[in-house]
Coordinates of C-alpha atoms and ligand atoms in Angstrom, one line a residue:
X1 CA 94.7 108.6 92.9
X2 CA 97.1 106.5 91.1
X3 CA 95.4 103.1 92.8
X4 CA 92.0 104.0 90.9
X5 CA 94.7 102.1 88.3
X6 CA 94.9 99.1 90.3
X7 CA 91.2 98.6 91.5
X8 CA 90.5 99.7 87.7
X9 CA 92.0 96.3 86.7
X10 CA 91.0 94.8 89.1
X11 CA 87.2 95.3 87.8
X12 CA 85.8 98.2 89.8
X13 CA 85.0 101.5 88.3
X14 CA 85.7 104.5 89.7
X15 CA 85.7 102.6 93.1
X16 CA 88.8 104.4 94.4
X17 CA 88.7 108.3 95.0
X18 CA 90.7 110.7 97.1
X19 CA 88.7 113.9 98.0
X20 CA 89.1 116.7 100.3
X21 CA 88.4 115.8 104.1
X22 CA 84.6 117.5 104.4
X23 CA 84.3 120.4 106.7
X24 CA 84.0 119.9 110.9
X25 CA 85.3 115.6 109.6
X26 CA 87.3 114.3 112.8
X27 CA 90.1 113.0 111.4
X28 CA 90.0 110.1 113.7
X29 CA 86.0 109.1 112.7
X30 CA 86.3 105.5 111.1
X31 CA 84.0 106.5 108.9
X32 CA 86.4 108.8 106.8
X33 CA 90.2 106.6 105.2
X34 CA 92.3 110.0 106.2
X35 CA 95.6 111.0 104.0
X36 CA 97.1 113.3 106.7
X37 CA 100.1 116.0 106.5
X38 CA 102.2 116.2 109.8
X39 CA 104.8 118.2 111.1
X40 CA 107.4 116.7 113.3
X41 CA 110.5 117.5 114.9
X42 CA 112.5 115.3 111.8
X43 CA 112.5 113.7 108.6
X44 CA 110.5 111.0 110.0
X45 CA 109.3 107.8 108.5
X46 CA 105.5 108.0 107.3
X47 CA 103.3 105.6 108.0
X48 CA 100.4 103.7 106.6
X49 CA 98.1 101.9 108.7
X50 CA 94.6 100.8 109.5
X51 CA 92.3 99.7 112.1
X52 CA 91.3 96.2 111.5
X53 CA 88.3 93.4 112.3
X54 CA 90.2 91.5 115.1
X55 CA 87.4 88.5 114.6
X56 CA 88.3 88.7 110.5
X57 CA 91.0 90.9 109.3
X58 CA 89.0 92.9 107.6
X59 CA 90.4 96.6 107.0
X60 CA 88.0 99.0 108.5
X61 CA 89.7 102.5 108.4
X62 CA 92.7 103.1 106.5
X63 CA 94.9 106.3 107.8
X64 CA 98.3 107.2 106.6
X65 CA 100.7 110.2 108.3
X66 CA 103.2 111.5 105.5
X67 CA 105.8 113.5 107.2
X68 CA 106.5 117.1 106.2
X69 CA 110.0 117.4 106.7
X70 CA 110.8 114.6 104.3
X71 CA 109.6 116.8 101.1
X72 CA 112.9 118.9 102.3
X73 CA 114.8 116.2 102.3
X74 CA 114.5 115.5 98.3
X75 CA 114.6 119.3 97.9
X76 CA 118.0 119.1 99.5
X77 CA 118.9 116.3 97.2
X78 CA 118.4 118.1 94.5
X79 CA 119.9 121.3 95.8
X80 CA 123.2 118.9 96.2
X81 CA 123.5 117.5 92.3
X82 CA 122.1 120.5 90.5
X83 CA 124.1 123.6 92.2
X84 CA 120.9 125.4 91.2
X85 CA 121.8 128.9 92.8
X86 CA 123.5 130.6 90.1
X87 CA 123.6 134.4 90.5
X88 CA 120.9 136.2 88.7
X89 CA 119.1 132.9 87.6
X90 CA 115.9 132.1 88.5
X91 CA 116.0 128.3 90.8
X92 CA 115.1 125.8 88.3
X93 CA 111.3 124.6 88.4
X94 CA 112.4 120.8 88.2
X95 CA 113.9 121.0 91.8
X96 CA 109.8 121.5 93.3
X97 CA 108.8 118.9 90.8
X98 CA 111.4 116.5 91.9
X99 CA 110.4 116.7 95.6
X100 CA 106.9 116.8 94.5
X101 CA 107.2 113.3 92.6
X102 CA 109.2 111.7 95.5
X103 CA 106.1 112.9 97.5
X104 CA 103.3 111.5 95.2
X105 CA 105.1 108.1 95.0
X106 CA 105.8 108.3 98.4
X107 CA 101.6 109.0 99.4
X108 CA 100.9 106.0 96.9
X109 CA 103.6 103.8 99.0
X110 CA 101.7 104.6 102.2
X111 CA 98.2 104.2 101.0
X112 CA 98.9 100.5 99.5
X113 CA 99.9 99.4 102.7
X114 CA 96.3 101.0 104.2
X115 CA 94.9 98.7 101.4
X116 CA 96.8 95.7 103.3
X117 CA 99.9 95.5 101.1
X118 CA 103.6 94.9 101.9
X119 CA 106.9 95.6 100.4
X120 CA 108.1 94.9 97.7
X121 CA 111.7 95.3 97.1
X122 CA 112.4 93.4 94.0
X123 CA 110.1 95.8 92.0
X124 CA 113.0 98.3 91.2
X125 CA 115.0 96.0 89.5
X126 CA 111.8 94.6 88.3
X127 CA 110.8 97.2 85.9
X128 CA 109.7 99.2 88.9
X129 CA 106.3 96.8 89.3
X130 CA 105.4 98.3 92.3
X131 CA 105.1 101.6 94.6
X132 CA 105.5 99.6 97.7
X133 CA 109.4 99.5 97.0
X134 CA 111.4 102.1 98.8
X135 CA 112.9 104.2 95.8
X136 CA 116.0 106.6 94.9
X137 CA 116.1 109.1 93.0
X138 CA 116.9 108.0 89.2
X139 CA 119.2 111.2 88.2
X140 CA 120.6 110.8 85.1
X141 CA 124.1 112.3 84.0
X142 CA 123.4 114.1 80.6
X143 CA 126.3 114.2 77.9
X144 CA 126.0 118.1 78.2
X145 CA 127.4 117.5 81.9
X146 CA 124.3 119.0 83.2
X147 CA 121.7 116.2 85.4
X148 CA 118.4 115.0 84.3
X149 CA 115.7 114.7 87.0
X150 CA 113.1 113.9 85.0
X151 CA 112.5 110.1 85.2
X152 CA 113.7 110.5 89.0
X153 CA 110.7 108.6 90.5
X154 CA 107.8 106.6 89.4
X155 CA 104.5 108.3 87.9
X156 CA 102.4 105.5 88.2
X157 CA 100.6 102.2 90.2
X158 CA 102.8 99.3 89.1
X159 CA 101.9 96.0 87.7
X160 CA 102.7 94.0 90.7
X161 CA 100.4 96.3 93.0
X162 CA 97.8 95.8 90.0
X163 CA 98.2 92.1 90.8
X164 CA 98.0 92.6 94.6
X165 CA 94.7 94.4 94.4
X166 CA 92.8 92.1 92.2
X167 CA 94.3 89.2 94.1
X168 CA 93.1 90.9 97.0
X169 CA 89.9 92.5 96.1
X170 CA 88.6 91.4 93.0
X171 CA 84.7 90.1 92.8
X172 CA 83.8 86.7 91.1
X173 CA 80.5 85.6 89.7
X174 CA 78.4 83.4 92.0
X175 CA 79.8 79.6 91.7
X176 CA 83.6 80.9 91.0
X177 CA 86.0 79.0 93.4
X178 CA 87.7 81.9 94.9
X179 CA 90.9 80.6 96.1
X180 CA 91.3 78.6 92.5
X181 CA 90.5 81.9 90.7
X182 CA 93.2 84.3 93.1
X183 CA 96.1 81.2 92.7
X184 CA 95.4 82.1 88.6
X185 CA 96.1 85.5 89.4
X186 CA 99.3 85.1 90.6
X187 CA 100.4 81.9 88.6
X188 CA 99.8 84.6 85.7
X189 CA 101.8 87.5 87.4
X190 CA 104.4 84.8 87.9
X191 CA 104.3 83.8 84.0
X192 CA 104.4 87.4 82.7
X193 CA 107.5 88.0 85.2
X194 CA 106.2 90.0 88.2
X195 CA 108.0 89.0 91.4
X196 CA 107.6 89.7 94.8
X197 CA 110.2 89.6 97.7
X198 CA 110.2 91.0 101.0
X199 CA 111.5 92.9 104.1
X200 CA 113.0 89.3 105.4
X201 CA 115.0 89.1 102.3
X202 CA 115.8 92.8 101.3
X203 CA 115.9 94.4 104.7
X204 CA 119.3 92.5 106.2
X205 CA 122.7 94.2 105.8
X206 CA 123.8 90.0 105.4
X207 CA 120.7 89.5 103.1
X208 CA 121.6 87.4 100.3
X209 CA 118.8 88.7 97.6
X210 CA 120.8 89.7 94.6
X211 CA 117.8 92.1 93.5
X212 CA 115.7 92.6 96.3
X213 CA 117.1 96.1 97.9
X214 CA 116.0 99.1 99.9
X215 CA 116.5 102.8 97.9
X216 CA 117.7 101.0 95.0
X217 CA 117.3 101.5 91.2
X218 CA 117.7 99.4 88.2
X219 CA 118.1 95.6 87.0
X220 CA 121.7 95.5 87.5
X221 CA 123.1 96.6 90.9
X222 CA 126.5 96.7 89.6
X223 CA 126.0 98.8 86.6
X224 CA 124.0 100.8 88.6
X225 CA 126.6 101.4 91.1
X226 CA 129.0 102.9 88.4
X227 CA 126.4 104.9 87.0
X228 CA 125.6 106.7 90.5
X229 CA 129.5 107.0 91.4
X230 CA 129.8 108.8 88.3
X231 CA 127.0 111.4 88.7
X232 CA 127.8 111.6 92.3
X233 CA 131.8 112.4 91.0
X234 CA 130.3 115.0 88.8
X235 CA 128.0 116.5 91.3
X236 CA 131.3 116.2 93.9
X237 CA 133.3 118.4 91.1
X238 CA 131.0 121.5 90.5
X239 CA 130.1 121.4 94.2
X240 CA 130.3 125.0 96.0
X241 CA 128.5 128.0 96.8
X242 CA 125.9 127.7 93.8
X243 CA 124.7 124.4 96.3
X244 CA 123.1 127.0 98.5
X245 CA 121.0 130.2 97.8
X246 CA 122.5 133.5 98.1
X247 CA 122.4 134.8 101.9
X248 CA 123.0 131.7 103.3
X249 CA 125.8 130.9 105.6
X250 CA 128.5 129.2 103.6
X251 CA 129.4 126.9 106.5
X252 CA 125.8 125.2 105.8
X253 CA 127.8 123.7 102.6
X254 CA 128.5 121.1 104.4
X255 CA 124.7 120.2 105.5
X256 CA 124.0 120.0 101.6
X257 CA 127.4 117.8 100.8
X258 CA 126.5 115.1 102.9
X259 CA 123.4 113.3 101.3
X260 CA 125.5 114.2 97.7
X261 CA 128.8 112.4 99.2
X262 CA 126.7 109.4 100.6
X263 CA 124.5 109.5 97.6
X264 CA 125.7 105.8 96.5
X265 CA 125.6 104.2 100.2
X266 CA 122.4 102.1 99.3
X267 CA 123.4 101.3 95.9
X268 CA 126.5 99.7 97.6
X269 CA 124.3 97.8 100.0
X270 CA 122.4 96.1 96.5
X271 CA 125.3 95.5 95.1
X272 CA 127.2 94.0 98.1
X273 CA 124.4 91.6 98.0
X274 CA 126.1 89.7 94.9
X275 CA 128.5 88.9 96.8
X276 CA 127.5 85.3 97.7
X277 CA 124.1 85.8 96.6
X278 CA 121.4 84.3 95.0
X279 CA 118.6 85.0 92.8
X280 CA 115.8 83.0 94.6
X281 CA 111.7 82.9 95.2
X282 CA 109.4 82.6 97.7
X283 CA 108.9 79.0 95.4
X284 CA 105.7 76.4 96.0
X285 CA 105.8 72.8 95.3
X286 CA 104.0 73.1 91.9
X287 CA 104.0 76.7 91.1
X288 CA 107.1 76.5 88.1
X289 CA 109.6 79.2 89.8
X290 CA 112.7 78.3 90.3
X291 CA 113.9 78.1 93.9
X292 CA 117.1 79.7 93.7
X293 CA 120.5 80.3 91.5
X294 CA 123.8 81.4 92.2
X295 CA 125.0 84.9 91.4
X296 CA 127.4 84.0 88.7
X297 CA 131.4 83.7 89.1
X298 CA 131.6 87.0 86.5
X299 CA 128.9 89.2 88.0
X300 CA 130.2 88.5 91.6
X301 CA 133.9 89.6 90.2
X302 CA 132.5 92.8 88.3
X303 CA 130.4 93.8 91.4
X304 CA 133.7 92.7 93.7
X305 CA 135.5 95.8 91.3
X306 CA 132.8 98.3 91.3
X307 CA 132.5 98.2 95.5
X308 CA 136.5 98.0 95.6
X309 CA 135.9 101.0 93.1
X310 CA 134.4 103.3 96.1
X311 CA 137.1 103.3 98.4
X312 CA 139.6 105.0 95.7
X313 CA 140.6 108.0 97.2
X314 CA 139.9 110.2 94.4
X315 CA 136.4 108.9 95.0
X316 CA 136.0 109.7 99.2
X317 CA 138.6 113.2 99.1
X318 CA 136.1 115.6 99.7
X319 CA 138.0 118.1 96.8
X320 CA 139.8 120.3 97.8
X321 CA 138.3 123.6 96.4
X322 CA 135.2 122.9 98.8
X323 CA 137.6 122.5 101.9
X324 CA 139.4 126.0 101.0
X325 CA 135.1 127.8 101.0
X326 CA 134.2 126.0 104.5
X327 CA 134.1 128.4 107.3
X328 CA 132.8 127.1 110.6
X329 CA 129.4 127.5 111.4
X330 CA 128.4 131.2 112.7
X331 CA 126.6 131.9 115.8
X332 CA 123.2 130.3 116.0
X333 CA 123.9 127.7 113.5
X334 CA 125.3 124.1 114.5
X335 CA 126.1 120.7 113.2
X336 CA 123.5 117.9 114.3
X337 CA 123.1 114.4 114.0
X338 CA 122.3 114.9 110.2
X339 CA 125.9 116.4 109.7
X340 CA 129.4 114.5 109.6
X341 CA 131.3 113.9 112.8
X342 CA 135.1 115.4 112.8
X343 CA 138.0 115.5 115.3
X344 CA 138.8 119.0 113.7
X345 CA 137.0 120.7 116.5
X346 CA 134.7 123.7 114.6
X347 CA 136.3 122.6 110.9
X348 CA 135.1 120.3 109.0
X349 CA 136.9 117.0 108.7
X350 CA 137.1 115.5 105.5
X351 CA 138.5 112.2 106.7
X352 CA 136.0 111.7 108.8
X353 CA 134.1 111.8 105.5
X354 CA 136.5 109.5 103.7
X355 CA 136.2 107.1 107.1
X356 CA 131.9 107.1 106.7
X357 CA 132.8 106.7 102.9
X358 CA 135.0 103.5 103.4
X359 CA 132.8 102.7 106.2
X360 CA 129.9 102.5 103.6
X361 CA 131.3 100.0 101.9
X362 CA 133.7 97.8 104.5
X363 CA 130.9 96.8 106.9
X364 CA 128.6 95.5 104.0
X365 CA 131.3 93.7 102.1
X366 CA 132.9 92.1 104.7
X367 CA 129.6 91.5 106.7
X368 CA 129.9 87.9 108.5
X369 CA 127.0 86.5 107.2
X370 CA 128.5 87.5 103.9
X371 CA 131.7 85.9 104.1
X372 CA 130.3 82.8 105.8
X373 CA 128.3 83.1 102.1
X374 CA 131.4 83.1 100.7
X375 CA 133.6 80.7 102.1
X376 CA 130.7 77.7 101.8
X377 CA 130.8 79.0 97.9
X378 CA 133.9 78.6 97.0
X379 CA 134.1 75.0 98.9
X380 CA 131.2 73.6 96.6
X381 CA 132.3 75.5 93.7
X382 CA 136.1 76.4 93.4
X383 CA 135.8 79.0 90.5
X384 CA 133.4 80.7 92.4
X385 CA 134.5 84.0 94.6
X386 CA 136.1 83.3 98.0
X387 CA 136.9 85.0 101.1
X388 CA 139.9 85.1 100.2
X389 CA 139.3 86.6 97.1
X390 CA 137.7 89.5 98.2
X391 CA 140.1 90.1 101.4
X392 CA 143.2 89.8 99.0
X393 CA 141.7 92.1 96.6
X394 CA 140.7 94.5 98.7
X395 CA 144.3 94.7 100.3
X396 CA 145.5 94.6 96.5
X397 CA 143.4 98.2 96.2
X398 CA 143.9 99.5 99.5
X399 CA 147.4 99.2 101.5
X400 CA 149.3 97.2 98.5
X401 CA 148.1 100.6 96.3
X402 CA 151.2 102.8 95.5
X403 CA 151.7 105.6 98.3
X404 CA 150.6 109.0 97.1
X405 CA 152.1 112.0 98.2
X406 CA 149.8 114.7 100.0
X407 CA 146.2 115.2 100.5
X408 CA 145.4 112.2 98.4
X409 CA 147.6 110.2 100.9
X410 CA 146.0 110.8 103.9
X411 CA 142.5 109.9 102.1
X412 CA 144.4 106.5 101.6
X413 CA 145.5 105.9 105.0
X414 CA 142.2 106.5 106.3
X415 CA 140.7 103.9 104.4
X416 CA 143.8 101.6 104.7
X417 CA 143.2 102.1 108.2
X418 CA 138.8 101.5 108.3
X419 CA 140.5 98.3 106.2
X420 CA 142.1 97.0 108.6
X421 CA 140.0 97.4 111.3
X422 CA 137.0 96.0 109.6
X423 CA 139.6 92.9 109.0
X424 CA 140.6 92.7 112.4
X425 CA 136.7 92.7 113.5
X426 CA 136.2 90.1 111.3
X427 CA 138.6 88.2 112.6
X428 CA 137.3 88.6 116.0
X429 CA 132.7 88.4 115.0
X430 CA 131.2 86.1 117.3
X431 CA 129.0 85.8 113.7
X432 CA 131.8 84.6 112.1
X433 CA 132.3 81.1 111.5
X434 CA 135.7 79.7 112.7
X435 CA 136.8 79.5 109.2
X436 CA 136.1 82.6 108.4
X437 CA 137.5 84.1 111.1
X438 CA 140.9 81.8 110.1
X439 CA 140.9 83.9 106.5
X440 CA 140.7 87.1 108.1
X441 CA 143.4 86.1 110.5
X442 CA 145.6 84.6 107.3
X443 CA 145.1 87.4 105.2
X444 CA 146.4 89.9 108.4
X445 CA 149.2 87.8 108.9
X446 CA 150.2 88.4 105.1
X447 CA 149.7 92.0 105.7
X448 CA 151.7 92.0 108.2
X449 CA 154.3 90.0 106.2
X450 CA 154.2 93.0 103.7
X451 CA 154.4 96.0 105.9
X452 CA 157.6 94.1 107.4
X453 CA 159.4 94.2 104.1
X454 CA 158.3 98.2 103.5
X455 CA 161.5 99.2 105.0
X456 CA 162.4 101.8 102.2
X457 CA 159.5 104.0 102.2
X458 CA 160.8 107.7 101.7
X459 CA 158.0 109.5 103.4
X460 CA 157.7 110.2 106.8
X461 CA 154.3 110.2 106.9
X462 CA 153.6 106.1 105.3
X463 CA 157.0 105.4 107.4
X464 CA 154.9 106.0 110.2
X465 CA 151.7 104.7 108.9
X466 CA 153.3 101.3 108.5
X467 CA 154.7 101.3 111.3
X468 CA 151.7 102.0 113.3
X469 CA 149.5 99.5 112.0
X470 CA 152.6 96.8 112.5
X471 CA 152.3 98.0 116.3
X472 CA 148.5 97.6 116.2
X473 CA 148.2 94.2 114.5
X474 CA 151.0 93.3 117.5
X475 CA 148.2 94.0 120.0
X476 CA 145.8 92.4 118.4
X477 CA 148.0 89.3 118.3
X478 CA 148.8 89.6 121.6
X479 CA 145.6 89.9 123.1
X480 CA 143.0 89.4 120.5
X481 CA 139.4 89.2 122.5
X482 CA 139.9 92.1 125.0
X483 CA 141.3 94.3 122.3
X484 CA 139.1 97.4 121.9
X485 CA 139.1 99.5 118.1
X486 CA 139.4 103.5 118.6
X487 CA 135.2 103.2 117.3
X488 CA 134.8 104.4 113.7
X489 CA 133.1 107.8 113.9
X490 CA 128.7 107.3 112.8
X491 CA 127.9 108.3 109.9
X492 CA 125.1 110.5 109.7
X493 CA 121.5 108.8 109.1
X494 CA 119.9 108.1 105.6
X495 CA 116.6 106.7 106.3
X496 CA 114.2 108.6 107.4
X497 CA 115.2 109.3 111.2
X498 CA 113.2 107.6 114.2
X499 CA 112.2 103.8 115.0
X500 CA 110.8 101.4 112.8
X501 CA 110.2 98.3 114.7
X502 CA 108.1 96.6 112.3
X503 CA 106.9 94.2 115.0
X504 CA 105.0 97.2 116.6
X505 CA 103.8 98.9 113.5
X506 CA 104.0 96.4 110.5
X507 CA 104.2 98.9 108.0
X508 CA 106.3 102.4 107.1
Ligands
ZN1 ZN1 106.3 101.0 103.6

């Protein structure tokens, strides 16, 4: 009902209702717009959609599918942060509500694109302007320790899809030059600050949109970031058997620790987006919004920091007192695609974890499109970040990091080892451009410079590790284009699961 808010300002009372589908109503009869509830064998995407005038466009029948299993996912979610299942306490009411609110925003979402309405992925850093963004949940880290899921999701229309409508919809008195009158409508959205950008721009892993982002929150991607690593540290800490309610296998744990471990993956992908990126419009000749700006020299370096700042170790160890509760799973239960991969057999494998984790991060920041971004930057502008910035750093916080001893070292060498591999592919992208591929190749050869001279390491373990990577990095100069990488292991889905072509369907 929230669009009665739109249409409302748009100068129509009471013209938008939802009601209850009458008895013996065919849910496919074009006379009824149909919200409907289906079951499926996944978390599927839902869909909004309509049947259209082919001779005019116009929309005839709007008809949205929301997909049940996706109200389980938020549920989970929340399951994950809160450990809820203390024994002898009743399971918080918030957790319903929470899933409930992702599910009103998420029927809102659906029915604005039945009203003809796309995306818009700038809203969340936009004052969330609009529903047709795709959101995550805002949980908020209290000073008490405990989480706050309150302002999690949105509770209203937005003032963007307020726009859209009357743009879209609105009614002028006889005599009123329509097109004129809708330009002023958005010429005044544009003036008061509403933006619009799109699944072109926000959609691309090498997008270049420094606020237009999928499952994002917030105006500044980087602040952001810390904020979620630190309630997703928290949530990592108290994480055990209150995560699941009493009678439940304990091996299923690990079901409810994946979407808490990867609970900052998209909030990397906005702030990767920095990196070499621009603030920019979809600008006319003659409509006053500027056509694009740089991400500035500081806020490329403090987002370069906070992304470098995921692939500590004591940020992708999966602790240790969750390791010592995991069983594997009993008869008649099983890991799926929603679960982590291992090459432990039936245990768990947390650095297959810590690999997904680094994984997260490495194929976003060192992206080809990205660096290409990056080394054209710093050519026109030589205090601006370079390639060689961000490789140097990041071997500065990965293999160049002082060896720890333990558990917390082999965390390391996992990620020094998804390092180097994602360097290596970069040195090797066809979608790299030649000098792109020469950094990556420079800044292995000065690895390899560096692991020569590690001749006194006391530990068998980063003896070996050195050594192993001096072997491999030998191959690869040997024999660079035939050379095959042991594949990083997938990490399990966030999206909803299934296709979404947008060339067959136009709208999710
Ligand atoms: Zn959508």
């Amino acid at each position: 009902r929230w669009w009665n808010q739109a249409f409302e300002a748009a100068g129509f009372q009471d013209a938008y209702r939802v009601e209850m589908m009458p008895e013996g109503a065919d849910p496919m009869d074009v006379r009824y717009n149909v919200i409907q509830w289906v079951h499926r064998s996944t978390r599927g995407w839902s869909y909004g959609s309509s049947v259209r005038d082919p001779r005019t466009g116009e929309i005839i029948k709007g008809h949205v599918s929301l997909g049940s299993l996706r109200v389980r996912q938020d549920y989970m979610i929340a399951e994950a942060i809160l450990a809820p299942y203390m024994a002898g306490q009743e399971v918080p009411e918030e957790m319903l509500e929470f899933a409930l609110a992702r599910l009103r925003q998420l029927s809102a979402h659906e029915v604005g694109h039945t009203l003809g309405l796309s995306h818009n992925y700038i809203a969340s850093t936009n004052n969330r302007a609009s529903v047709m963004d795709y959101p995550h949940p805002y949980i908020q880290l209290k000073e008490d320790g405990t989480f706050d899921l309150s302002e999690a999701y949105d509770v209203n229309i937005g003032e963007w899809d307020k726009v859209a409508i009357t743009f879209g919809y609105a009614e002028y008195p006889e005599g009123t030059d329509e097109k004129a009158a809708g330009e002023q409508v958005l010429l005044d959205a544009l003036a008061d600050g509403i933006r619009f950008i799109s699944d072109q721009d926000a959609r691309p892993q090498g997008g270049a949109h420094a606020y237009a982002h999928l499952w994002d929150s917030g105006e500044s991607p980087t602040a952001e970031l810390n904020r979620v690593m630190e309630v997703r540290q928290k949530a990592l800490e108290q994480f055990g058997q209150n995560n699941i309610p009493e009678g439940t296998p304990l091996a299923m744990m690990e079901q409810t620790l994946v979407p808490l471990y990867l609970f900052h993956r998209y909030q990397v992908e906005a702030a990767v987006k920095l990196l070499g990126g621009f603030d920019y419009n979809y600008a006319v000749r003659g409509d006053g919004q500027s056509a694009l700006t740089p991400v500035s020299a500081a806020d490329q370096q403090a987002a370069l920091e906070a992304l470098l700042a995921t692939l500590k170790p004591e940020h992708l160890a999966v602790p240790e007192s969750i390791l010592d509760q995991l069983p594997p799973m009993p008869l008649a239960f099983g890991r799926n695609r929603e679960s982590f991969k291992g090459r432990t057999s039936v245990m768990f494998d947390p650095l297959v974890a810590a690999e997904n984790g680094a994984t997260a991060t490495l194929s976003l920041m060192l992206h080809p499109a990205r660096a290409n971004r990056l080394v054209l930057q710093n050519s026109r502008n030589g205090n601006a970040l370079g390639l060689d910035d961000v490789l140097g750093d990041l071997l500065i916080t990965t293999w160049k990091k002082t060896p720890q001893p333990g558990y917390m070292g082999e965390v390391q060498r996992t990620v020094n080892m998804v390092t180097l591999r994602h360097i290596m592919n970069l040195s090797l992208d066809k979608g790299a451009s030649d000098q792109s591929r020469a950094m990556a190749y420079a800044s292995l050869m000065q690895l390899m410079d560096w692991l020569k001279t590690q001749t006194e390491v006391g530990n068998r373990a980063w003896a070996a590790h050195y050594q192993y990577a001096l072997l491999m990095m030998k191959q690869w100069m040997a024999e660079p284009e035939p050379f095959t990488f042991p594949k990083p292991a997938d990490v399990p889905p966030g999206s909803p699961i299934g296709s979404h072509d947008h060339s067959a369907c136009g709208m999710w």
